[in-house]
C-alpha positions as a Markdown table, in Angstrom:
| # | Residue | x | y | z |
|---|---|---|---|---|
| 1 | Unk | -18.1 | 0.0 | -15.3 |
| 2 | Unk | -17.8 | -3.4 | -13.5 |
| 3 | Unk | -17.7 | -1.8 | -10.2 |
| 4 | Unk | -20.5 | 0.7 | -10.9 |
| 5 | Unk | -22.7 | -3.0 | -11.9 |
| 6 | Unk | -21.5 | -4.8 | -9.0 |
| 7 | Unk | -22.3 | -1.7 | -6.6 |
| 8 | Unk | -26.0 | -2.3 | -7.9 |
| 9 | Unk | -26.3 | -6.0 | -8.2 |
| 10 | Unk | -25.2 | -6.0 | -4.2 |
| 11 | Unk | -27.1 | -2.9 | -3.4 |
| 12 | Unk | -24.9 | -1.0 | -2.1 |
| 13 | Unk | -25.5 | 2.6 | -3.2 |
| 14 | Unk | -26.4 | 3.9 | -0.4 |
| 15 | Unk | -22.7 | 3.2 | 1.2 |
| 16 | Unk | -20.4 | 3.1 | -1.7 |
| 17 | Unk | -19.5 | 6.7 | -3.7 |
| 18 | Unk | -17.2 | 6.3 | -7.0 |
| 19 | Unk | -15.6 | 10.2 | -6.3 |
| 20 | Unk | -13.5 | 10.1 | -9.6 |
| 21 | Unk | -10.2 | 12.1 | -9.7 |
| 22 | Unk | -9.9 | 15.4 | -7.5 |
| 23 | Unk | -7.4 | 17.5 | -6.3 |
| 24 | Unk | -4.9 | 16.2 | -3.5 |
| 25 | Unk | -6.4 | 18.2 | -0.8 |
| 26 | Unk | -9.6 | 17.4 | -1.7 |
| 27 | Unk | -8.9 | 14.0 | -1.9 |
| 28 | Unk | -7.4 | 14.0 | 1.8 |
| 29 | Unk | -10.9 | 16.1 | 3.0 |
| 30 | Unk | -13.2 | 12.9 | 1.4 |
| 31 | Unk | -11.2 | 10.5 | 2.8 |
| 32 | Unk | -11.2 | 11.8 | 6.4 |
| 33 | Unk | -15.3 | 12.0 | 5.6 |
| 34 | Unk | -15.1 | 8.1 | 4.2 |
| 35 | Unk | -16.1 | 5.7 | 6.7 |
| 36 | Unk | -13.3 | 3.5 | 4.6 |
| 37 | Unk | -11.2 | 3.5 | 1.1 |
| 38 | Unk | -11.9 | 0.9 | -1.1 |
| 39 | Unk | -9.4 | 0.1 | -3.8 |
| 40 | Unk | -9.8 | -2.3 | -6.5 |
| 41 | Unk | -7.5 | -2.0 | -8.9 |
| 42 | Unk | -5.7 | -5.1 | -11.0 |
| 43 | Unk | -2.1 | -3.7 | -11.0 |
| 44 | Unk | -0.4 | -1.8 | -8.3 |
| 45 | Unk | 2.7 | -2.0 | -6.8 |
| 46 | Unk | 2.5 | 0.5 | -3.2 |
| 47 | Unk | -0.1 | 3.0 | -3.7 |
| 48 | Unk | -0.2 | 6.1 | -1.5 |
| 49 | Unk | -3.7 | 6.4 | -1.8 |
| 50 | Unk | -4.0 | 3.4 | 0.5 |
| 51 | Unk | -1.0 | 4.7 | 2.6 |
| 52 | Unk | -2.6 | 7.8 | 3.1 |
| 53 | Unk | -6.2 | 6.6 | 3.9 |
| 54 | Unk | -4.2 | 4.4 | 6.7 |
| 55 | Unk | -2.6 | 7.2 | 7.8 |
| 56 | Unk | -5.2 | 9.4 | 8.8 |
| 57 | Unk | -7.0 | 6.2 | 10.2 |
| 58 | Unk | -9.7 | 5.0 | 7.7 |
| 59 | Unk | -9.8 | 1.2 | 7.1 |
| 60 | Unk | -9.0 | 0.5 | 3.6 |
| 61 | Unk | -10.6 | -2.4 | 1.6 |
| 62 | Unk | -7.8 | -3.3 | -0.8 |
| 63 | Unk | -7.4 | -6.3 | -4.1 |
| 64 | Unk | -4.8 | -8.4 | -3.5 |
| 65 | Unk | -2.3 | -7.1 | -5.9 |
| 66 | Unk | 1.6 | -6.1 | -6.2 |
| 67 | Unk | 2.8 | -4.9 | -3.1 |
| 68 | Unk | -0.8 | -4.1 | -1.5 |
| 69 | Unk | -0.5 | -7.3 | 0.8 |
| 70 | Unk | 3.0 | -6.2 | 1.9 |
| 71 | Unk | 1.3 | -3.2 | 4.2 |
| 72 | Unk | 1.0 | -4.2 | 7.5 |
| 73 | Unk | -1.7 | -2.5 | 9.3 |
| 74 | Unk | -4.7 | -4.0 | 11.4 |
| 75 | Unk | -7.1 | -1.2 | 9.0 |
| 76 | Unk | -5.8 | -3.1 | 5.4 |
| 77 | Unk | -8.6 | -5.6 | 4.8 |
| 78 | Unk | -7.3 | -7.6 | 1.6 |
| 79 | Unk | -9.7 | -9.2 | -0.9 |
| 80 | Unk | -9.4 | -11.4 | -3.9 |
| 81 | Unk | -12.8 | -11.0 | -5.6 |
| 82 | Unk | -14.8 | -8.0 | -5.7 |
| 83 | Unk | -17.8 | -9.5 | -4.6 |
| 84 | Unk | -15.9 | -9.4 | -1.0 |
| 85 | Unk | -16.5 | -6.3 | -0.6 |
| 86 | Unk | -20.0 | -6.8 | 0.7 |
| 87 | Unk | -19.2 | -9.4 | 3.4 |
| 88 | Unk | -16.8 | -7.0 | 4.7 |
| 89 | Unk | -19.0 | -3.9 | 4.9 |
| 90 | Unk | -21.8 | -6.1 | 6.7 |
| 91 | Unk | -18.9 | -7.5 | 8.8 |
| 92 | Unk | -18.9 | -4.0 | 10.2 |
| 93 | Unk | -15.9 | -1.8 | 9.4 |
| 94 | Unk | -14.3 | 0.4 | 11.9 |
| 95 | Unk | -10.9 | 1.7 | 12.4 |
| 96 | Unk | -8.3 | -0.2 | 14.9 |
| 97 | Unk | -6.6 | 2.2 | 17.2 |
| 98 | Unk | -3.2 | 2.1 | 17.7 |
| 99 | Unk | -2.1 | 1.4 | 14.5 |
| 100 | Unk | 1.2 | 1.9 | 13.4 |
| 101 | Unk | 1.2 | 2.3 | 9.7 |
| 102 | Unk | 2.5 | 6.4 | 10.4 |
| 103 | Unk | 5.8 | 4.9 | 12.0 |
| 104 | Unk | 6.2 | 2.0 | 9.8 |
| 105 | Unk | 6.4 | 4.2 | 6.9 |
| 106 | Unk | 7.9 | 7.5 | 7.8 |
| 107 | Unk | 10.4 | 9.0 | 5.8 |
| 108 | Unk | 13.0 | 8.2 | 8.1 |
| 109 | Unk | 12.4 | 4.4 | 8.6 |
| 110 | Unk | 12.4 | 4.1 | 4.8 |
| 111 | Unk | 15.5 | 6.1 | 4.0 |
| 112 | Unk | 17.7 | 4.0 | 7.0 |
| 113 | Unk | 15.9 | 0.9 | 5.2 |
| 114 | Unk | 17.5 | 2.9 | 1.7 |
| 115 | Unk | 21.4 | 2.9 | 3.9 |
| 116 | Unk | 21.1 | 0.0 | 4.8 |
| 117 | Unk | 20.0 | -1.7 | 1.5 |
| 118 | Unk | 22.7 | 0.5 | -0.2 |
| 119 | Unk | 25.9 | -0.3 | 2.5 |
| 120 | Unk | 25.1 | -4.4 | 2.2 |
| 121 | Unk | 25.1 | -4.1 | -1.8 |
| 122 | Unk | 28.3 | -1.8 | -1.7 |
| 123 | Unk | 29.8 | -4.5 | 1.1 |
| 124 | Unk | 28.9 | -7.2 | -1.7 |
| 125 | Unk | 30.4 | -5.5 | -4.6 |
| 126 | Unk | 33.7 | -4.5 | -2.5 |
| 127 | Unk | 33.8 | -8.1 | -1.7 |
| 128 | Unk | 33.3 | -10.0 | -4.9 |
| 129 | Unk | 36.3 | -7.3 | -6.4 |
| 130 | Unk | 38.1 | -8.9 | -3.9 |
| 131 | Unk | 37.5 | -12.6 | -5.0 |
| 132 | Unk | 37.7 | -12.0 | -8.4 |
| 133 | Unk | 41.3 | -10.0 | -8.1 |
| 134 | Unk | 42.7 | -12.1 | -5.3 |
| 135 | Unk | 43.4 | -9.2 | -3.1 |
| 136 | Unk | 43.0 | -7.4 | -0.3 |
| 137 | Unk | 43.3 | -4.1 | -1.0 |
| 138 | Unk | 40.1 | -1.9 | -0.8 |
| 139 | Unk | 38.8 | -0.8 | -4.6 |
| 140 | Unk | 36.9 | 2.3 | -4.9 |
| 141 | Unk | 33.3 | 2.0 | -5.1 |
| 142 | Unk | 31.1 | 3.6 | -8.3 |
């Protein structure tokens, strides 16, 4: 309801649709139609929407929150207030080429990042078993 007042109080229903929840293709098909995503939730932590809508190029307009700022992509434009949102839409909104939001989270590049999270915390464990038993020997891992 606050976004719905503040779409009128800054006039901007001409440019800004509230689609509601459809299905995921659908939801794929309006945002290649958006010109951008706008997401202004209070509590996220990574959300896909906003992955996705980088993905297939649309800027995104995104709050502040969780782990939004932690994307890295030329198309994330971060706000804290909602009333933002205006100075970035007549700032002029267009989609950076080049960007390499597809790369930076492919499935691959996050599941090395998984290894290689995993082999330091099972290198930490195998060496605080050997500080606490005085020993060399190699202990088996759970």
């Amino acid at each position: 309801v606050k976004i719905e007042r503040l779409i009128k109080r800054q006039r901007l229903e001409d440019r800004v649709v509230l689609a509601g929840r459809k299905p995921y293709e659908e939801t794929l098909a309006l945002m290649r139609a958006c010109d951008a995503l706008l997401l202004t939730s209070i509590c996220e932590q990574v959300p896909n929407v906003v992955l996705e809508a980088l993905a297939l190029g649309r800027p995104v307009i995104a709050t502040r929150v969780g782990g939004v700022p932690e994307i890295k992509s030329a198309n994330l434009h971060l706000i804290d207030r909602l009333e933002e949102i205006r100075d970035v839409l007549n700032g002029g909104i267009e989609a950076v080429e080049g960007d390499t939001i597809t790369e930076d989270y492919s499935l691959a590049k996050i599941a090395g990042q998984y290894e290689a999270l995993f082999a330091r915390l099972a290198r930490r464990k195998t060496e605080t078993v050997r500080s606490t038993h005085g020993t060399e020997r190699r202990t088996a891992q759970r």
